[in-house]
Coordinates of C-alpha atoms in Angstrom, one line a residue:
Chain W
X1 CA -28.2 -2.2 -14.0
X2 CA -26.1 -0.9 -11.2
X3 CA -26.0 2.7 -10.1
X4 CA -23.0 4.5 -11.5
X5 CA -20.6 6.4 -9.3
X6 CA -17.4 8.4 -9.4
X7 CA -15.6 5.4 -8.0
X8 CA -17.0 3.2 -10.8
X9 CA -15.8 5.8 -13.4
X10 CA -12.4 5.8 -11.7
X11 CA -12.2 2.1 -11.9
X12 CA -13.4 2.0 -15.5
X13 CA -10.7 4.5 -16.5
X14 CA -8.1 2.3 -14.9
X15 CA -9.5 -0.9 -16.4
X16 CA -9.6 0.6 -19.9
X17 CA -6.1 1.9 -19.8
X18 CA -4.0 -0.3 -17.6
X19 CA -0.8 0.7 -19.3
X20 CA -1.2 4.3 -18.3
X21 CA -1.9 3.5 -14.6
X22 CA 0.4 0.5 -14.1
X23 CA 3.3 2.7 -13.0
X24 CA 1.6 4.1 -9.9
X25 CA 0.3 0.8 -8.7
X26 CA 3.8 -0.7 -9.2
X27 CA 5.4 2.2 -7.2
X28 CA 3.0 1.5 -4.2
X29 CA 3.6 -2.2 -4.5
X30 CA 7.4 -1.7 -4.3
X31 CA 6.9 0.6 -1.3
X32 CA 4.7 -1.7 0.7
X33 CA 6.7 -4.8 -0.2
X34 CA 10.0 -3.2 0.9
X35 CA 8.5 -1.5 3.9
X36 CA 6.8 -4.6 5.3
X37 CA 9.9 -6.7 4.7
X38 CA 12.1 -4.1 6.4
X39 CA 9.7 -3.8 9.4
X40 CA 9.4 -7.6 9.8
X41 CA 13.2 -7.9 9.8
X42 CA 13.6 -5.0 12.4
X43 CA 10.9 -6.5 14.7
X44 CA 12.2 -10.0 14.3
X45 CA 15.7 -9.0 15.4
X46 CA 14.3 -7.0 18.4
X47 CA 11.9 -9.8 19.3
X48 CA 14.7 -12.4 19.1
X49 CA 16.9 -10.4 21.5
X50 CA 14.0 -9.8 23.9
X51 CA 13.0 -13.4 23.9
X52 CA 16.5 -14.6 24.4
X53 CA 16.8 -12.2 27.4
X54 CA 13.7 -13.7 28.9
X55 CA 14.7 -17.2 28.1
X56 CA 18.1 -17.0 29.7
X57 CA 16.3 -16.7 33.0
X58 CA 19.7 -16.0 34.7
X59 CA 21.5 -12.9 35.7
X60 CA 25.0 -14.3 35.4
X61 CA 26.6 -17.0 33.4
X62 CA 29.9 -18.5 34.4
X63 CA 32.1 -20.1 31.7
X64 CA 35.8 -21.1 31.7
X65 CA 38.2 -18.2 31.3
X66 CA 38.5 -17.2 27.7
X67 CA 35.3 -18.9 26.5
X68 CA 33.0 -16.0 26.5
X69 CA 32.8 -15.9 22.7
X70 CA 32.1 -19.6 22.6
X71 CA 29.2 -19.1 25.0
X72 CA 27.9 -16.3 22.9
X73 CA 28.2 -18.5 19.9
X74 CA 26.0 -21.2 21.5
X75 CA 23.4 -18.8 22.8
X76 CA 23.1 -16.1 20.2
X77 CA 24.5 -17.5 17.0
X78 CA 23.5 -21.2 17.3
X79 CA 27.1 -22.4 16.7
X80 CA 27.5 -25.8 18.4
X81 CA 30.5 -25.7 20.8
X82 CA 31.9 -27.5 23.8
X83 CA 34.1 -26.4 26.6
X84 CA 34.6 -27.5 30.3
X85 CA 35.8 -26.2 33.6
X86 CA 38.9 -27.9 34.6
X87 CA 38.1 -27.4 38.3
X88 CA 35.0 -28.5 40.3
X89 CA 33.3 -25.2 39.9
X90 CA 30.2 -26.1 41.8
X91 CA 32.1 -27.1 44.9
X92 CA 34.1 -23.9 44.7
X93 CA 31.0 -21.8 44.5
X94 CA 29.5 -23.6 47.4
X95 CA 32.6 -23.1 49.5
X96 CA 32.9 -19.4 48.5
X97 CA 29.5 -18.9 50.1
X98 CA 28.8 -15.8 48.1
X99 CA 26.0 -13.6 49.4
X100 CA 23.1 -12.7 47.1
X101 CA 23.0 -15.9 45.0
X102 CA 19.4 -17.2 44.8
X103 CA 19.8 -20.1 42.4
X104 CA 22.5 -22.0 40.7
X105 CA 22.2 -24.5 37.8
X106 CA 25.0 -26.1 35.8
X107 CA 25.1 -27.2 32.2
X108 CA 27.3 -29.6 30.2
X109 CA 27.9 -29.1 26.5
X110 CA 28.4 -31.6 23.7
X111 CA 28.0 -31.3 20.0
X112 CA 26.7 -33.8 17.5
X113 CA 28.7 -35.0 14.6
X114 CA 28.3 -34.3 10.9
X115 CA 29.3 -37.9 10.2
X116 CA 26.6 -40.4 9.4
X117 CA 26.0 -41.5 13.0
X118 CA 23.9 -38.4 13.8
X119 CA 20.6 -37.5 12.2
X120 CA 21.1 -33.7 12.5
X121 CA 23.8 -31.2 13.7
X122 CA 22.9 -29.8 17.1
X123 CA 24.2 -28.4 20.4
X124 CA 23.6 -30.8 23.4
X125 CA 23.1 -29.2 26.7
X126 CA 23.1 -31.5 29.7
X127 CA 21.4 -30.2 32.8
X128 CA 20.3 -31.1 36.2
X129 CA 16.5 -31.4 36.2
X130 CA 16.1 -30.5 39.8
X131 CA 18.1 -27.3 39.7
X132 CA 17.4 -26.2 36.1
X133 CA 15.3 -23.1 35.6
X134 CA 16.2 -22.3 32.0
X135 CA 14.0 -24.7 30.0
X136 CA 10.8 -25.7 31.9
X137 CA 9.0 -22.4 31.5
X138 CA 9.5 -22.6 27.8
X139 CA 8.1 -26.0 27.0
X140 CA 5.6 -25.5 24.1
X141 CA 4.7 -29.1 23.3
X142 CA 4.9 -32.0 25.8
X143 CA 4.9 -35.6 24.4
X144 CA 5.1 -37.3 27.8
X145 CA 3.9 -36.6 31.3
X146 CA 5.1 -33.2 32.6
X147 CA 7.1 -34.8 35.5
X148 CA 8.9 -37.1 33.1
X149 CA 10.2 -34.7 30.5
X150 CA 13.8 -34.9 31.6
X151 CA 13.9 -38.5 32.6
X152 CA 16.7 -40.9 31.5
X153 CA 16.6 -41.5 27.8
X154 CA 14.5 -38.5 27.0
X155 CA 15.5 -35.3 25.2
X156 CA 13.9 -31.9 25.0
X157 CA 14.4 -30.2 21.6
X158 CA 14.6 -26.6 20.5
X159 CA 11.9 -25.2 18.2
X160 CA 13.9 -25.6 15.0
X161 CA 14.4 -29.3 15.4
X162 CA 11.9 -31.5 13.5
X163 CA 10.5 -34.4 15.5
X164 CA 10.1 -37.5 13.4
X165 CA 6.8 -39.4 13.5
X166 CA 8.1 -42.1 15.8
X167 CA 9.4 -39.4 18.2
X168 CA 13.0 -40.6 18.2
X169 CA 16.2 -39.0 17.0
X170 CA 19.5 -40.8 16.5
X171 CA 22.8 -39.4 17.8
X172 CA 26.0 -41.3 17.7
X173 CA 23.9 -44.3 16.7
X174 CA 21.8 -44.1 19.8
X175 CA 18.1 -43.4 19.7
X176 CA 16.6 -40.8 22.1
X177 CA 12.9 -40.2 22.6
X178 CA 11.7 -36.6 22.2
X179 CA 9.8 -35.7 25.4
X180 CA 9.1 -32.1 24.7
X181 CA 9.6 -29.2 22.2
X182 CA 10.4 -25.7 23.3
X183 CA 9.0 -22.4 22.2
X184 CA 10.8 -20.4 19.6
X185 CA 13.5 -17.9 20.7
X186 CA 15.0 -17.0 17.3
X187 CA 18.4 -17.7 18.9
X188 CA 20.9 -20.5 18.9
X189 CA 18.8 -22.3 21.6
X190 CA 16.3 -23.3 18.9
X191 CA 18.9 -25.7 17.6
X192 CA 19.7 -27.2 21.0
X193 CA 18.9 -30.6 22.5
X194 CA 18.5 -30.6 26.3
X195 CA 18.9 -33.8 28.4
X196 CA 19.6 -34.8 31.9
X197 CA 23.1 -35.7 33.2
X198 CA 22.5 -39.4 33.0
X199 CA 21.3 -39.3 29.4
X200 CA 24.2 -37.0 28.7
X201 CA 26.6 -39.6 30.0
X202 CA 24.9 -42.2 27.7
X203 CA 25.4 -39.8 24.8
X204 CA 29.0 -39.0 25.8
X205 CA 29.8 -42.7 25.9
X206 CA 28.2 -43.3 22.6
X207 CA 30.3 -40.5 21.1
X208 CA 33.4 -42.0 22.6
X209 CA 32.6 -45.3 21.1
X210 CA 32.5 -43.6 17.7
X211 CA 35.9 -42.1 18.3
X212 CA 34.8 -38.6 19.5
X213 CA 36.7 -37.7 22.6
X214 CA 35.5 -34.2 23.8
X215 CA 37.8 -34.1 26.9
X216 CA 40.2 -36.5 28.5
X217 CA 39.1 -37.7 31.9
X218 CA 35.7 -36.1 31.5
X219 CA 32.9 -37.3 33.7
X220 CA 29.6 -36.1 32.2
X221 CA 27.9 -36.5 35.6
X222 CA 30.3 -34.1 37.3
X223 CA 32.1 -32.0 34.6
X224 CA 30.5 -28.5 34.0
X225 CA 30.6 -26.3 31.0
X226 CA 28.7 -23.3 32.4
X227 CA 26.8 -22.3 35.5
X228 CA 23.7 -20.1 35.4
X229 CA 23.1 -17.9 38.4
X230 CA 20.1 -15.9 39.5
X231 CA 20.6 -13.3 42.2
X232 CA 18.2 -12.4 45.0
X233 CA 15.9 -9.4 44.5
X234 CA 17.6 -6.2 45.4
X235 CA 21.1 -7.7 45.1
X236 CA 23.6 -5.8 43.0
X237 CA 24.5 -8.2 40.2
X238 CA 27.9 -6.5 39.7
X239 CA 28.8 -7.0 43.4
X240 CA 28.0 -10.8 43.1
X241 CA 30.1 -10.9 39.9
X242 CA 33.1 -9.3 41.6
X243 CA 32.9 -11.6 44.6
X244 CA 32.9 -14.7 42.3
X245 CA 35.9 -13.4 40.5
X246 CA 37.7 -12.7 43.7
X247 CA 37.0 -16.1 45.2
X248 CA 37.4 -18.3 42.1
X249 CA 40.2 -18.4 39.5
X250 CA 39.9 -19.4 35.9
X251 CA 36.3 -18.3 35.6
X252 CA 34.7 -15.8 33.2
X253 CA 31.7 -14.1 34.7
X254 CA 29.2 -12.9 32.1
X255 CA 26.3 -10.7 32.9
X256 CA 23.6 -12.1 30.6
X257 CA 22.1 -8.6 30.2
X258 CA 25.5 -7.4 29.0
X259 CA 25.9 -10.2 26.6
X260 CA 22.7 -9.5 25.0
X261 CA 23.1 -5.8 25.4
X262 CA 26.3 -5.7 23.4
X263 CA 24.7 -7.7 20.6
X264 CA 21.8 -5.4 20.8
X265 CA 24.1 -2.4 20.6
X266 CA 25.8 -3.7 17.6
X267 CA 22.5 -4.2 15.9
X268 CA 21.1 -0.8 16.9
X269 CA 23.0 0.9 14.1
X270 CA 21.7 -1.6 11.6
X271 CA 18.1 -1.1 12.9
X272 CA 18.4 2.7 12.8
X273 CA 19.7 2.5 9.2
X274 CA 16.8 0.3 8.2
X275 CA 14.3 2.9 9.7
X276 CA 16.1 5.7 7.8
X277 CA 16.0 3.7 4.6
X278 CA 12.3 3.1 5.0
X279 CA 11.7 6.8 5.7
X280 CA 13.7 7.7 2.6
X281 CA 11.7 5.2 0.6
X282 CA 8.4 6.6 1.7
X283 CA 9.5 10.2 0.8
X284 CA 10.9 9.1 -2.5
X285 CA 7.7 7.2 -3.3
X286 CA 5.6 10.2 -2.5
X287 CA 7.7 12.4 -4.8
X288 CA 7.7 9.9 -7.6
X289 CA 4.0 9.3 -7.3
X290 CA 3.3 13.1 -7.2
X291 CA 5.2 13.6 -10.4
X292 CA 3.6 10.6 -12.0
X293 CA 0.1 11.7 -11.2
X294 CA 0.9 15.2 -12.3
X295 CA 2.0 13.9 -15.7
X296 CA -1.0 11.6 -16.0
X297 CA -3.5 14.3 -15.0
X298 CA -1.9 16.7 -17.5
X299 CA -2.2 14.0 -20.2
X300 CA -6.0 13.9 -19.5
X301 CA -6.4 17.6 -19.2
X302 CA -8.8 17.7 -22.1
X303 CA -11.0 15.0 -20.6
X304 CA -11.3 16.9 -17.3
X305 CA -12.1 20.1 -19.2
X306 CA -14.8 18.3 -21.1
X307 CA -16.3 17.1 -17.8
X308 CA -16.4 20.6 -16.5
X309 CA -18.2 21.7 -19.6
X310 CA -20.9 19.1 -19.2
X311 CA -21.6 20.2 -15.6
X312 CA -19.1 18.3 -13.4
X313 CA -18.0 20.5 -10.5
X314 CA -14.4 21.1 -9.3
X315 CA -15.1 19.0 -6.2
X316 CA -16.3 16.1 -8.3
X317 CA -13.2 16.3 -10.6
X318 CA -11.0 16.2 -7.5
X319 CA -13.0 13.2 -6.2
X320 CA -12.5 11.4 -9.5
X321 CA -8.7 11.9 -9.5
X322 CA -8.3 11.0 -5.9
X323 CA -10.6 7.9 -6.4
X324 CA -8.3 6.7 -9.2
X325 CA -5.3 7.2 -6.9
X326 CA -7.0 5.4 -4.1
X327 CA -7.9 2.4 -6.2
X328 CA -4.4 2.2 -7.6
X329 CA -2.9 2.4 -4.1
X330 CA -5.2 -0.4 -2.8
X331 CA -4.1 -2.6 -5.7
X332 CA -0.4 -1.8 -5.2
X333 CA -0.7 -2.2 -1.4
X334 CA -2.3 -5.6 -1.6
X335 CA 0.2 -6.8 -4.2
X336 CA 3.1 -5.5 -2.1
X337 CA 1.8 -7.1 1.1
X338 CA 1.4 -10.5 -0.7
X339 CA 4.9 -10.3 -2.2
X340 CA 6.4 -9.5 1.2
X341 CA 4.6 -12.4 2.7
X342 CA 5.8 -14.9 0.1
X343 CA 9.3 -13.3 0.3
X344 CA 9.8 -14.0 4.0
X345 CA 7.6 -16.6 5.5
X346 CA 8.4 -19.6 3.3
X347 CA 12.1 -18.9 3.7
X348 CA 12.1 -18.2 7.5
X349 CA 14.0 -21.3 8.4
X350 CA 16.7 -20.6 5.9
X351 CA 16.9 -16.9 6.9
X352 CA 17.2 -17.9 10.6
X353 CA 19.9 -20.4 9.8
X354 CA 21.8 -17.9 7.6
X355 CA 21.8 -15.0 10.1
X356 CA 24.0 -15.3 13.2
X357 CA 21.7 -13.2 15.4
X358 CA 18.5 -13.9 17.3
X359 CA 15.7 -13.6 14.7
X360 CA 12.1 -14.2 15.8
X361 CA 9.4 -13.4 13.3
X362 CA 6.6 -11.6 15.0
X363 CA 3.2 -13.2 15.3
X364 CA -0.3 -12.4 16.5
X365 CA -1.2 -8.8 17.2
X366 CA 2.3 -7.6 16.4
X367 CA 2.3 -9.0 13.0
X368 CA -1.3 -7.8 12.3
X369 CA -0.2 -4.3 13.3
X370 CA 2.7 -4.4 11.0
X371 CA 0.5 -5.4 8.1
X372 CA -2.1 -2.7 9.0
X373 CA 0.5 0.1 9.3
X374 CA 2.2 -0.8 6.1
X375 CA -1.1 -1.3 4.2
X376 CA -2.4 2.0 5.5
X377 CA 0.7 3.9 4.4
X378 CA 0.5 2.3 1.0
X379 CA -3.2 3.2 0.6
X380 CA -2.7 6.8 1.7
X381 CA 0.4 7.6 -0.2
X382 CA -1.3 7.5 -3.6
X383 CA -4.1 9.9 -2.9
X384 CA -1.6 12.2 -1.0
X385 CA 0.6 12.2 -4.1
X386 CA -2.3 12.9 -6.3
X387 CA -3.8 15.7 -4.2
X388 CA -1.8 18.5 -5.6
X389 CA -2.7 17.5 -9.2
X390 CA -6.3 17.0 -8.3
X391 CA -6.6 20.5 -6.9
X392 CA -4.7 22.0 -9.8
X393 CA -6.7 20.3 -12.6
X394 CA -10.1 20.8 -11.1
X395 CA -9.8 24.4 -12.0
X396 CA -10.5 23.3 -15.6
X397 CA -12.4 26.0 -17.4
X398 CA -11.0 29.3 -16.5
X399 CA -13.1 31.9 -14.7
X400 CA -12.1 35.2 -16.3
Chain J
X1 CA -37.9 28.1 -22.1
X2 CA -37.1 31.8 -22.6
X3 CA -33.7 33.3 -22.5
X4 CA -33.0 37.0 -22.3
X5 CA -29.6 38.5 -22.8
X6 CA -29.4 42.0 -21.5
X7 CA -26.7 44.5 -22.1
X8 CA -23.7 42.2 -21.9
X9 CA -20.2 43.7 -21.7
X10 CA -17.0 41.8 -21.6
X11 CA -13.4 42.9 -21.8
X12 CA -10.1 41.1 -21.5
X13 CA -7.2 42.8 -19.9
X14 CA -3.7 42.0 -20.9
X15 CA -0.4 43.6 -19.9
X16 CA -0.3 46.0 -22.8
X17 CA -4.0 46.7 -23.7
X18 CA -7.6 46.2 -22.8
X19 CA -9.8 44.4 -25.4
X20 CA -13.5 45.2 -25.4
X21 CA -14.9 41.9 -26.8
X22 CA -18.5 42.4 -26.2
X23 CA -20.3 45.8 -25.9
X24 CA -23.9 46.1 -24.9
X25 CA -25.1 42.8 -26.5
X26 CA -28.9 42.3 -26.1
X27 CA -31.2 39.7 -27.6
X28 CA -33.6 37.0 -26.6
X29 CA -34.0 33.3 -27.6
X30 CA -37.3 31.4 -27.8
X31 CA -38.0 27.8 -27.1
X32 CA -37.5 25.3 -29.9
X33 CA -35.8 27.8 -32.3
X34 CA -32.5 27.5 -34.1
X35 CA -30.2 30.5 -34.0
X36 CA -26.9 31.2 -35.6
X37 CA -24.3 33.6 -34.5
X38 CA -22.0 34.9 -37.1
X39 CA -19.0 37.3 -37.1
X40 CA -15.4 37.6 -38.0
X41 CA -12.8 35.7 -36.1
X42 CA -12.1 37.3 -32.8
X43 CA -15.3 39.3 -32.7
X44 CA -16.5 37.6 -29.5
X45 CA -18.7 34.6 -30.6
X46 CA -16.9 32.1 -28.4
X47 CA -16.9 34.6 -25.5
X48 CA -20.6 35.2 -25.9
X49 CA -21.5 31.5 -26.0
X50 CA -19.3 30.9 -22.9
X51 CA -21.3 33.6 -21.1
X52 CA -24.6 32.2 -22.2
X53 CA -23.5 28.7 -21.0
X54 CA -22.4 30.1 -17.6
X55 CA -18.8 29.1 -18.1
X56 CA -17.6 32.7 -17.6
X57 CA -19.3 35.8 -16.2
X58 CA -19.8 39.1 -18.1
X59 CA -18.4 42.3 -16.7
X60 CA -21.8 43.8 -16.9
X61 CA -25.2 42.6 -17.9
X62 CA -27.5 39.7 -17.3
X63 CA -28.5 36.4 -18.8
X64 CA -32.0 35.4 -17.6
X65 CA -32.9 31.8 -18.2
X66 CA -36.6 31.3 -17.3
X67 CA -36.5 34.0 -14.6
X68 CA -33.2 32.8 -13.2
X69 CA -30.4 35.3 -13.4
X70 CA -27.6 33.0 -14.6
X71 CA -24.9 35.6 -14.1
X72 CA -25.8 36.1 -10.4
X73 CA -25.3 32.4 -9.6
X74 CA -22.2 30.9 -8.0
X75 CA -19.7 29.0 -10.1
X76 CA -20.9 25.6 -8.7
X77 CA -24.6 26.5 -9.4
X78 CA -23.8 27.6 -13.0
X79 CA -21.8 24.4 -13.4
X80 CA -24.8 22.3 -12.2
X81 CA -27.1 24.1 -14.7
X82 CA -24.9 22.8 -17.5
X83 CA -25.6 19.3 -16.2
X84 CA -29.2 19.3 -17.4
X85 CA -30.6 22.6 -18.5
X86 CA -27.8 24.1 -20.6
X87 CA -25.5 22.2 -22.9
X88 CA -22.3 23.8 -24.1
X89 CA -20.3 22.2 -26.9
X90 CA -17.1 24.2 -27.3
X91 CA -15.2 24.1 -30.6
X92 CA -13.2 20.9 -31.1
X93 CA -14.7 19.2 -28.1
X94 CA -13.9 15.6 -28.3
X95 CA -15.2 12.6 -26.4
X96 CA -13.4 10.6 -23.8
X97 CA -11.2 8.0 -25.4
X98 CA -11.2 5.5 -22.6
X99 CA -15.0 5.2 -22.5
X100 CA -17.4 3.6 -25.0
X101 CA -19.9 5.7 -26.9
X102 CA -22.7 4.7 -24.5
X103 CA -20.5 5.6 -21.5
X104 CA -19.7 9.0 -23.1
X105 CA -23.3 9.8 -23.6
X106 CA -24.3 8.8 -20.1
X107 CA -21.2 10.3 -18.5
X108 CA -23.1 12.6 -16.2
X109 CA -24.7 9.6 -14.5
X110 CA -21.4 8.7 -12.9
X111 CA -21.4 12.0 -11.1
X112 CA -25.0 11.9 -10.1
X113 CA -24.8 8.3 -8.8
X114 CA -27.7 7.3 -11.0
X115 CA -28.5 4.2 -13.1
X116 CA -28.5 4.7 -16.9
X117 CA -31.9 5.9 -18.2
X118 CA -32.2 3.3 -20.8
X119 CA -35.4 4.8 -22.4
X120 CA -33.8 8.2 -22.7
X121 CA -30.6 6.6 -24.1
X122 CA -32.5 4.6 -26.7
X123 CA -34.4 7.7 -27.8
X124 CA -31.3 9.8 -28.1
X125 CA -29.2 7.3 -30.0
X126 CA -32.0 6.8 -32.4
X127 CA -32.5 10.5 -33.0
X128 CA -28.7 10.8 -33.7
X129 CA -28.6 7.6 -35.7
X130 CA -25.8 6.0 -33.7
X131 CA -27.5 3.0 -32.2
X132 CA -25.1 0.6 -33.7
X133 CA -22.1 2.5 -32.3
X134 CA -23.0 2.2 -28.6
X135 CA -20.3 -0.3 -27.6
X136 CA -17.6 1.3 -29.8
X137 CA -14.7 3.3 -28.5
X138 CA -14.2 6.8 -29.9
X139 CA -11.0 5.9 -31.8
X140 CA -13.2 3.8 -34.0
X141 CA -15.5 6.7 -35.0
X142 CA -15.4 9.1 -37.8
X143 CA -15.4 12.9 -37.2
X144 CA -19.1 13.1 -38.0
X145 CA -20.0 10.2 -35.8
X146 CA -18.0 11.7 -32.9
X147 CA -19.9 14.9 -33.3
X148 CA -23.2 13.0 -33.1
X149 CA -22.1 11.4 -29.9
X150 CA -21.5 14.9 -28.4
X151 CA -25.0 16.0 -29.4
X152 CA -26.4 12.7 -28.0
X153 CA -24.8 13.5 -24.7
X154 CA -26.4 16.9 -24.6
X155 CA -29.8 15.5 -25.4
X156 CA -29.4 12.6 -22.9
X157 CA -28.6 15.2 -20.2
X158 CA -32.0 16.8 -21.0
X159 CA -30.7 20.1 -22.2
X160 CA -33.4 22.7 -22.9
X161 CA -30.8 24.9 -24.7
X162 CA -27.7 23.9 -26.6
X163 CA -24.9 26.3 -27.4
X164 CA -22.4 24.9 -30.0
X165 CA -19.3 26.6 -31.2
X166 CA -18.6 25.7 -34.9
X167 CA -20.5 22.4 -34.8
X168 CA -19.8 21.6 -38.4
X169 CA -16.2 22.6 -38.3
X170 CA -13.8 20.1 -40.0
X171 CA -16.7 18.0 -41.4
X172 CA -17.2 17.1 -45.1
X173 CA -20.3 18.3 -47.0
X174 CA -22.4 15.2 -46.3
X175 CA -21.7 15.3 -42.6
X176 CA -22.4 19.0 -42.4
X177 CA -25.8 18.3 -44.0
X178 CA -26.4 15.5 -41.6
X179 CA -25.6 17.7 -38.6
X180 CA -27.8 20.5 -39.9
X181 CA -30.7 18.0 -40.2
X182 CA -30.0 16.7 -36.7
X183 CA -30.1 20.3 -35.3
X184 CA -33.4 20.8 -37.0
X185 CA -34.9 17.7 -35.5
X186 CA -33.6 18.6 -32.1
X187 CA -35.3 22.0 -32.2
X188 CA -38.5 20.4 -33.4
X189 CA -38.5 18.6 -30.0
X190 CA -38.5 21.9 -28.3
X191 CA -34.8 22.4 -27.6
X192 CA -33.4 25.8 -28.3
X193 CA -30.2 25.6 -30.4
X194 CA -27.6 28.4 -30.9
X195 CA -24.6 27.8 -33.1
X196 CA -21.6 30.1 -33.6
X197 CA -20.6 29.4 -37.1
X198 CA -19.1 30.4 -40.5
X199 CA -21.1 27.6 -42.2
X200 CA -23.5 29.4 -44.7
X201 CA -25.4 26.2 -45.2
X202 CA -26.2 26.0 -41.5
X203 CA -27.1 29.7 -41.3
X204 CA -29.7 29.4 -44.0
X205 CA -31.5 26.7 -41.9
X206 CA -31.6 28.9 -38.9
X207 CA -34.8 30.7 -37.7
X208 CA -32.6 33.8 -37.0
X209 CA -29.0 34.8 -37.5
X210 CA -27.3 37.2 -35.1
X211 CA -24.3 39.1 -36.4
X212 CA -21.6 40.2 -34.0
X213 CA -19.5 43.1 -35.2

């Protein structure tokens, strides 16, 4: 027979009267469930923005005048768009000979169709393999040799795109081989397909043959949708931006930090609100639990008095009450964490598709920490709420 | 075990008056004897038992239990004495509804971190005649059966002296008789028993009856 203990008695009390103790466990469950969900959402939004900032790799992005919103739509919201410079922007930049520019890389945008000729709706981004610096650092899975990933006929896909078993995806009734898959950003780039200029031309012509004409007189080998620029270390990005504007007409110069920054600013209010709500929930839970434990302990006043009569000390009564609260908190916390897990992870793809902001669910240490912090708060709040009642009731028999 | 009660005084102070409940109470108790304490309602029987059990302290006087001055001990030490040496059964004390009879009897083991002493438990439930009720919950017991469980707990804890306030209160004649027999058999095992009571049938079985005025 096992040794008995105060913990065992606490557990037995709960076991033998689940109805009485269910409320407290449920309160802790709701708290941890909501708190973990909220924190994951907050961290996912912050992580998504941070990852996008890193992934952009560029200090400046040039798009045709008036197309800033469209560019934001592609990068941040994952809305497939296409637009083109009417002029030969790359030659103009070369001729302007602007000081401080370290690297330049152009991109060409197309979109897939929701007619039957394309397997999935995506954003196509055609780029020059030699000058591109935006995708190579982010390759997660390589299906071909590293040097071949942007060869003719190959595509590189964002993390949200499923790669079929045969490794080929159909667009405009043309099949393209998936050469690599990129790491997750939680942004619109996760739904993008990257290809070299020659492959882009093949795709463009395939689209034309299906009746999709993106731009009259467009040459996918030369036409440009956007230009990504990195500046040299120590160079003032604003100065470079001003110089570009003064030398070239019809161009919108976007500081990538600013694009992400404005999105971030817009979300800061939402994030602050989430933190406030979580804080309110914690306080409310504490108050409700305190009241609930007070009622429950008062209900069992006679039992505690009996225990004092048979030789149980005040400290042991307190231990018993707190042990009960601790066990209930553990049960509630575990249930809450499980519920939060099944609420968000199986639906991540749907959530990501539904929200128009970068959303990158944390992983690894960050996620473990979130679970630990939430679990710990859930486990502590019960005994904290019961502490007052435990101290009060342990008086028991009056010393007169 | 010898218990000496010397010159006990106890008053209660309220807003409007002071009540002298006990004044210079002195007596002694011997091992294995059955004592009754009688007196009118409000004469101080419960107060005296509470002092003897170490639940409250007197204003003046001593209670010596085998050379230990109970009244000089700290509250925790007096509480711990009630765990094994002294058993106190207040009036209308019930059992814990959420625990079985067996768990009620062995309740103190939870707080001492011990295994159940099966031998002692067997002995105690047989003396009290509640062996068949061990796995029952208190809601399934009659008044008399519940009273036996309370006595069983006191014996299981190894009490050398049991103070009971109105132990046959609210019981029918048969149960009162049964409790009286149980008390007798307990004292025959060397346990000292003192009952505050109005039950004449119980009083006439006692070795001595103290009257509080």
